[in-house]
PDB file of C-alpha atoms in Angstrom:
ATOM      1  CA  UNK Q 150      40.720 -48.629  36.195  1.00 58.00           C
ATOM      2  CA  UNK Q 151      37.456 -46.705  37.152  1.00 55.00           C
ATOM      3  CA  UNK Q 152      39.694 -44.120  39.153  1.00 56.00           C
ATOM      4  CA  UNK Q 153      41.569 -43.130  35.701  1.00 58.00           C
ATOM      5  CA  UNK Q 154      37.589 -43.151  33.818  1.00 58.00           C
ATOM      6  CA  UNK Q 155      36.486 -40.755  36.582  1.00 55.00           C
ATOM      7  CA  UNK Q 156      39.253 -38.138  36.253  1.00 54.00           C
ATOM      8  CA  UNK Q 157      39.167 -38.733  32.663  1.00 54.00           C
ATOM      9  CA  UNK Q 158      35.262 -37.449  32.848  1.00 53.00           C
ATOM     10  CA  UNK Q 159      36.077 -34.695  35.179  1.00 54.00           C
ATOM     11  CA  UNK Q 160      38.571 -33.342  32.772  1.00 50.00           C
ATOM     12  CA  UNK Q 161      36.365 -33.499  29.614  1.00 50.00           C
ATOM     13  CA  UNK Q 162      33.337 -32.057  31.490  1.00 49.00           C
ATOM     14  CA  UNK Q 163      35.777 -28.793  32.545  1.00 49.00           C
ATOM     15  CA  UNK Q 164      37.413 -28.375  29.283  1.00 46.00           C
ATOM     16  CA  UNK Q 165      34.395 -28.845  26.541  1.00 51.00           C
ATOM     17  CA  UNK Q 166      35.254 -29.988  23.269  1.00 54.00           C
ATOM     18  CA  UNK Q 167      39.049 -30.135  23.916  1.00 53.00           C
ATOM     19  CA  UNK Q 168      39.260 -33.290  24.615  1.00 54.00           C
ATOM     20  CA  UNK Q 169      40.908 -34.061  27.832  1.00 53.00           C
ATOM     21  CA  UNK Q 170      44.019 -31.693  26.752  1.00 58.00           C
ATOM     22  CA  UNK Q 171      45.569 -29.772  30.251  1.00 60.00           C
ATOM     23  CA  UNK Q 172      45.745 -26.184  30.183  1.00 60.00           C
ATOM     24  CA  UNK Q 173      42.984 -25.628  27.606  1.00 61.00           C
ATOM     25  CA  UNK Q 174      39.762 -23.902  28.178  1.00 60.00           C
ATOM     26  CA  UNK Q 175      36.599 -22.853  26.315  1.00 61.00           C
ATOM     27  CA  UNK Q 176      35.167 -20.749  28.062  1.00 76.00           C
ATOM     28  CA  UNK Q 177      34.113 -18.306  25.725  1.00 85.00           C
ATOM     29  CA  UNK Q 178      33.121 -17.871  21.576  1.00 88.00           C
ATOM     30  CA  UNK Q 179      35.541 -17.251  19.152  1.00 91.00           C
ATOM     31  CA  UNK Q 180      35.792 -14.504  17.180  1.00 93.00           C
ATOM     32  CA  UNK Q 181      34.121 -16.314  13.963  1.00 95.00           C
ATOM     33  CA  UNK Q 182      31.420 -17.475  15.858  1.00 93.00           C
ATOM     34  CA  UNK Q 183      30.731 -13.876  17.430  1.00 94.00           C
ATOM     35  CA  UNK Q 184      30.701 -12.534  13.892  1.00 96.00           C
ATOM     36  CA  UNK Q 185      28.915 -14.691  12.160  1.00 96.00           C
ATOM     37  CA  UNK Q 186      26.105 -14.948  14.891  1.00 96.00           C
ATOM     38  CA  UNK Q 187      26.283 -10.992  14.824  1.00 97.00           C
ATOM     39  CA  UNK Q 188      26.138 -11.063  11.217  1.00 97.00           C
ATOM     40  CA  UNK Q 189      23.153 -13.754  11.500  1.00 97.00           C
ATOM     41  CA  UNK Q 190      20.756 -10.978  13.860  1.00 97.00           C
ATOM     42  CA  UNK Q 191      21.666  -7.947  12.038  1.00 97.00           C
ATOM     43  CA  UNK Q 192      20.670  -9.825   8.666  1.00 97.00           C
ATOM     44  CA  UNK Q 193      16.950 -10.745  10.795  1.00 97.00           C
ATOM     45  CA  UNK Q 194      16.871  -7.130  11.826  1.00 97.00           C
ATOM     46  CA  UNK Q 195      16.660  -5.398   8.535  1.00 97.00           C
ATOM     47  CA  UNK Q 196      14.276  -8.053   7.186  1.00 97.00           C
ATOM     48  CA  UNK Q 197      12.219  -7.731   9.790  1.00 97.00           C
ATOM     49  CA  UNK Q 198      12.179  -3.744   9.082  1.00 96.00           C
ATOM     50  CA  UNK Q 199      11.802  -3.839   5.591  1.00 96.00           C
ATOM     51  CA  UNK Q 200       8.714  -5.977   6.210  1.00 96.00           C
ATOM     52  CA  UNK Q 201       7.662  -3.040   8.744  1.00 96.00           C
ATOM     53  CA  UNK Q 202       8.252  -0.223   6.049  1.00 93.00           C
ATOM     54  CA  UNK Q 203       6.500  -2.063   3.491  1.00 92.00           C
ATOM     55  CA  UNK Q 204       3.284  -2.410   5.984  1.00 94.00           C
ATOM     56  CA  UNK Q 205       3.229   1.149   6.956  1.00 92.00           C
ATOM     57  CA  UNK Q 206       3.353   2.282   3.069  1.00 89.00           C
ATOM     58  CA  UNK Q 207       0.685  -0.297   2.272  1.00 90.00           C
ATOM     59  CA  UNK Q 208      -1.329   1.306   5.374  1.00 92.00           C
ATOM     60  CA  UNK Q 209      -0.699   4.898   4.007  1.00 88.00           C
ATOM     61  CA  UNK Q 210      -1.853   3.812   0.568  1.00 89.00           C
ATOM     62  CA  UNK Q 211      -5.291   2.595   2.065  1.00 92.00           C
ATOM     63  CA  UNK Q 212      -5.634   5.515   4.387  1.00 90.00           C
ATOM     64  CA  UNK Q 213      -5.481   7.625   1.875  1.00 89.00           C
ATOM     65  CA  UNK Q 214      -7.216   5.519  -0.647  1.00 92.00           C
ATOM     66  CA  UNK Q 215     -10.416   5.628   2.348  1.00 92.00           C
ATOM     67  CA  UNK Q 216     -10.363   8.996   2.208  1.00 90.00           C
ATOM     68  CA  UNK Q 217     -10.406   9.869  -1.618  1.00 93.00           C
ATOM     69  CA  UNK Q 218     -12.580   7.199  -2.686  1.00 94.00           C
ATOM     70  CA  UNK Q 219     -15.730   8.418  -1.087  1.00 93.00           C
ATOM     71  CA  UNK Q 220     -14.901  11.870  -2.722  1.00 94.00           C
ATOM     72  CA  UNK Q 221     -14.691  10.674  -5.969  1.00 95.00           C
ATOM     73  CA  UNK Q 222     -17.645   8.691  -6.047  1.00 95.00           C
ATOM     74  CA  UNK Q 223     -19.651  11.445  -4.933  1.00 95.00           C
ATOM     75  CA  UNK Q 224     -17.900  13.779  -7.866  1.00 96.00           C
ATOM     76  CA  UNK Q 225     -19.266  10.956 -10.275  1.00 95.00           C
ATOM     77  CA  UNK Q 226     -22.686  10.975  -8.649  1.00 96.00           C
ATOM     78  CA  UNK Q 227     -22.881  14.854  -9.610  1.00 95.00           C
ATOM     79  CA  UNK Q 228     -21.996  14.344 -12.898  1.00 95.00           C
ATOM     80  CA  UNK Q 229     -23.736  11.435 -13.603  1.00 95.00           C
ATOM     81  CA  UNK Q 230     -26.680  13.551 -12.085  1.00 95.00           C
ATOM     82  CA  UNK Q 231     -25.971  16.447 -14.242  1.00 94.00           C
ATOM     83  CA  UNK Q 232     -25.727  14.438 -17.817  1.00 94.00           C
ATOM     84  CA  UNK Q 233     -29.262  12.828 -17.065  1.00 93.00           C
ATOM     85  CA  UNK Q 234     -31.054  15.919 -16.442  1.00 93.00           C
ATOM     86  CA  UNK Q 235     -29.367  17.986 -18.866  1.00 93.00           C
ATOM     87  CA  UNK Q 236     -27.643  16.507 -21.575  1.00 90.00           C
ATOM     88  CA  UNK Q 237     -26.072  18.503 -23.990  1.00 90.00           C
ATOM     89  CA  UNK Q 238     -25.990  21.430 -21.894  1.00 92.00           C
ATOM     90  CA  UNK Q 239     -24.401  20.240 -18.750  1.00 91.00           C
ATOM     91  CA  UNK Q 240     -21.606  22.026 -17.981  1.00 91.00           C
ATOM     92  CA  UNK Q 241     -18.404  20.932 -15.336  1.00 90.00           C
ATOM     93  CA  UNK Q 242     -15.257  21.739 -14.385  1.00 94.00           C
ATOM     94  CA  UNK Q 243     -12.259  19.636 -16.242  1.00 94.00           C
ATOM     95  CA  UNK Q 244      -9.962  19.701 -12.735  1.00 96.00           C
ATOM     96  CA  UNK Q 245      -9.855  20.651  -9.354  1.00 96.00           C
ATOM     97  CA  UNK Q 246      -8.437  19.688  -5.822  1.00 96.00           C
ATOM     98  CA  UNK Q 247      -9.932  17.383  -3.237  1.00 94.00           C
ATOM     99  CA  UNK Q 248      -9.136  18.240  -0.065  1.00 93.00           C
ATOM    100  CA  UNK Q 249      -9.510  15.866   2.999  1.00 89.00           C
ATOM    101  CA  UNK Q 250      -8.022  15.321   6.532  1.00 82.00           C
ATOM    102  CA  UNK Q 251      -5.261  17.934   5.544  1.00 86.00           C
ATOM    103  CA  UNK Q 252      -4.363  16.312   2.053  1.00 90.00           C
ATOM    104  CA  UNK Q 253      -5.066  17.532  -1.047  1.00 93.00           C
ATOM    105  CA  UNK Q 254      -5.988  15.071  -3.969  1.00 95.00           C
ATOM    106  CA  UNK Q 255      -5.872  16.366  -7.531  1.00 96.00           C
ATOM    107  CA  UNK Q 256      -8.718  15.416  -9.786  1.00 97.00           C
ATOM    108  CA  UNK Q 257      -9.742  15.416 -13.687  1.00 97.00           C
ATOM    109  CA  UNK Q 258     -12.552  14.648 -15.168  1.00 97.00           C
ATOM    110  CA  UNK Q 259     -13.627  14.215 -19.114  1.00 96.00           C
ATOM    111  CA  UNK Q 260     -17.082  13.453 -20.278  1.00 96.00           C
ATOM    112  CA  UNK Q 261     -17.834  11.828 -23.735  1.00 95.00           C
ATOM    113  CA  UNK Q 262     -20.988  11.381 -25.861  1.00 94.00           C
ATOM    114  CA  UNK Q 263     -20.350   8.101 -26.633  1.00 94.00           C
ATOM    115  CA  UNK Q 264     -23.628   7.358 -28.234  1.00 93.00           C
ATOM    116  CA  UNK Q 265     -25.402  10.567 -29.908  1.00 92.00           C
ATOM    117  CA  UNK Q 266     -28.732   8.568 -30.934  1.00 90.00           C
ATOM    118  CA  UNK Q 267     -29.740   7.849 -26.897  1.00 90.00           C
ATOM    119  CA  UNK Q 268     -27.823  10.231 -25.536  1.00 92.00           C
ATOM    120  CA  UNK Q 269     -25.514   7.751 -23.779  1.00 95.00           C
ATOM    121  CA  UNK Q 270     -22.159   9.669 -22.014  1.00 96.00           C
ATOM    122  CA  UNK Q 271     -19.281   8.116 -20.497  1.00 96.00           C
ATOM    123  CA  UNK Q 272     -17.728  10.152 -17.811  1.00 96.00           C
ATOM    124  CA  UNK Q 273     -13.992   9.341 -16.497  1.00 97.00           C
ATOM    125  CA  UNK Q 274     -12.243  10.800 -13.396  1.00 97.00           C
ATOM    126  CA  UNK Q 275      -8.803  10.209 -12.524  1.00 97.00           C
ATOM    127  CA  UNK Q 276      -8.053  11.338  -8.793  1.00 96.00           C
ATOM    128  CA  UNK Q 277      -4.153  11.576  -8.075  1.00 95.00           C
ATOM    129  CA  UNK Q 278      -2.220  11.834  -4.973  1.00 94.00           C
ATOM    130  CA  UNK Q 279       1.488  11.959  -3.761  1.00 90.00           C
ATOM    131  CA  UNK Q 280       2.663   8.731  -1.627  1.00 84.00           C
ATOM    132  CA  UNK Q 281       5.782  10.033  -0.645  1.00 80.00           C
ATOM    133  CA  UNK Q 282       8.381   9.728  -3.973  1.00 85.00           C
ATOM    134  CA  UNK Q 283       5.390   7.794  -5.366  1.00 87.00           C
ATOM    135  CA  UNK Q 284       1.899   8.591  -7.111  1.00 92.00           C
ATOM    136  CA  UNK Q 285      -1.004   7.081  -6.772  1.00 92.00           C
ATOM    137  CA  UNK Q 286      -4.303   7.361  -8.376  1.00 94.00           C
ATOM    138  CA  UNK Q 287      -7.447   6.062  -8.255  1.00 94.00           C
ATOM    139  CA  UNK Q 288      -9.499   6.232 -11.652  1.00 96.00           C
ATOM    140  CA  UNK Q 289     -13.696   5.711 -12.014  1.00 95.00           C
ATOM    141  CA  UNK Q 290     -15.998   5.802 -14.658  1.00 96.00           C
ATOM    142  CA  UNK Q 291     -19.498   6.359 -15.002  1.00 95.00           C
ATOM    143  CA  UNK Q 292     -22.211   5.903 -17.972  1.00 96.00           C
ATOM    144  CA  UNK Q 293     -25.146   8.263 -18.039  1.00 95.00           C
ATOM    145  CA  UNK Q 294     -27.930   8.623 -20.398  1.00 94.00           C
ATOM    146  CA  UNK Q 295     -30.410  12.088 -21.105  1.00 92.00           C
ATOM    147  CA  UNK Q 296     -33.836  11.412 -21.418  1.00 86.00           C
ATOM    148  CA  UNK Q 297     -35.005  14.653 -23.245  1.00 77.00           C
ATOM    149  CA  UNK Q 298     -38.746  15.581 -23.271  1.00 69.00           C
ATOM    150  CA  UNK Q 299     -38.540  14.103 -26.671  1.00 64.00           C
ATOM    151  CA  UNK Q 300     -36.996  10.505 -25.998  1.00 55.00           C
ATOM    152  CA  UNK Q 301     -39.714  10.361 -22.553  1.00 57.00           C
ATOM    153  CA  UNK Q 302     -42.977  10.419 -25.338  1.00 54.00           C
TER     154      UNK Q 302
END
């Protein structure tokens, strides 16, 4: 009896999952399994890409947000500069062009008396970029008041 076990083993252990059965042999995947592991990697593949192309936008958005932000403030700084010592008669351009690290950044501005009795101005600028197909913008604001010889007495 343990002579038919052993060649009973030896035949299971060569042929795999076959059972025993003479003359059959897997040796090799079928052609499901070799598509649907293919199919398997190639769906990993463009995940893991997608996830790579949505990191390198995100990076470009920063990068250029770095650069433009540090632009803008100072643009603020000047007119927030300008409305305090001048008031009324400040004067600045609506729009113009950034231009940094071989970009240019588009830029408006609009300044409001928002409160006539202290002489209390709101300034907005809106700096806009291209992202590729997308825009981006980065928007600041900025309160100033004029202290006129009058309003320092």
């Amino acid at each position: 009896p343990w002579a038919r076990t052993g060649r009973k083993a030896r035949m299971t252990s060569r042929t795999g999952n076959n059972q025993g059965i003479p003359g059959k042999s897997s040796k090799g995947f079928t052609l499901i399994e070799v598509m649907g592991t293919t199919a398997v990697l190639a769906f990993g593949i463009v995940s893991v890409f997608q996830a790579l192309f949505v990191v390198m936008s995100a990076f470009g958005y920063i990068s250029n947000y770095f650069n433009v932000v540090h632009l803008a403030d100072e643009k603020l700084w000047q007119v927030h500069d300008e409305l305090a010592r001048n008031g009324p008669a400040a004067s600045f351009e609506p729009q113009g062009i950034f231009e940094s690290a071989g970009k240019k950044y588009n830029w408006a501005l609009s300044v409001n008396l928002i409160d006539p009795a202290v002489y209390l101005y709101k300034a907005d600028l809106s700096t806009s970029w291209k992202e590729g197909r997308r825009d981006s913008m980065l928007e600041r604001s900025c309160y100033a008041i004029y202290e006129s010889e009058e309003t320092k007495e």
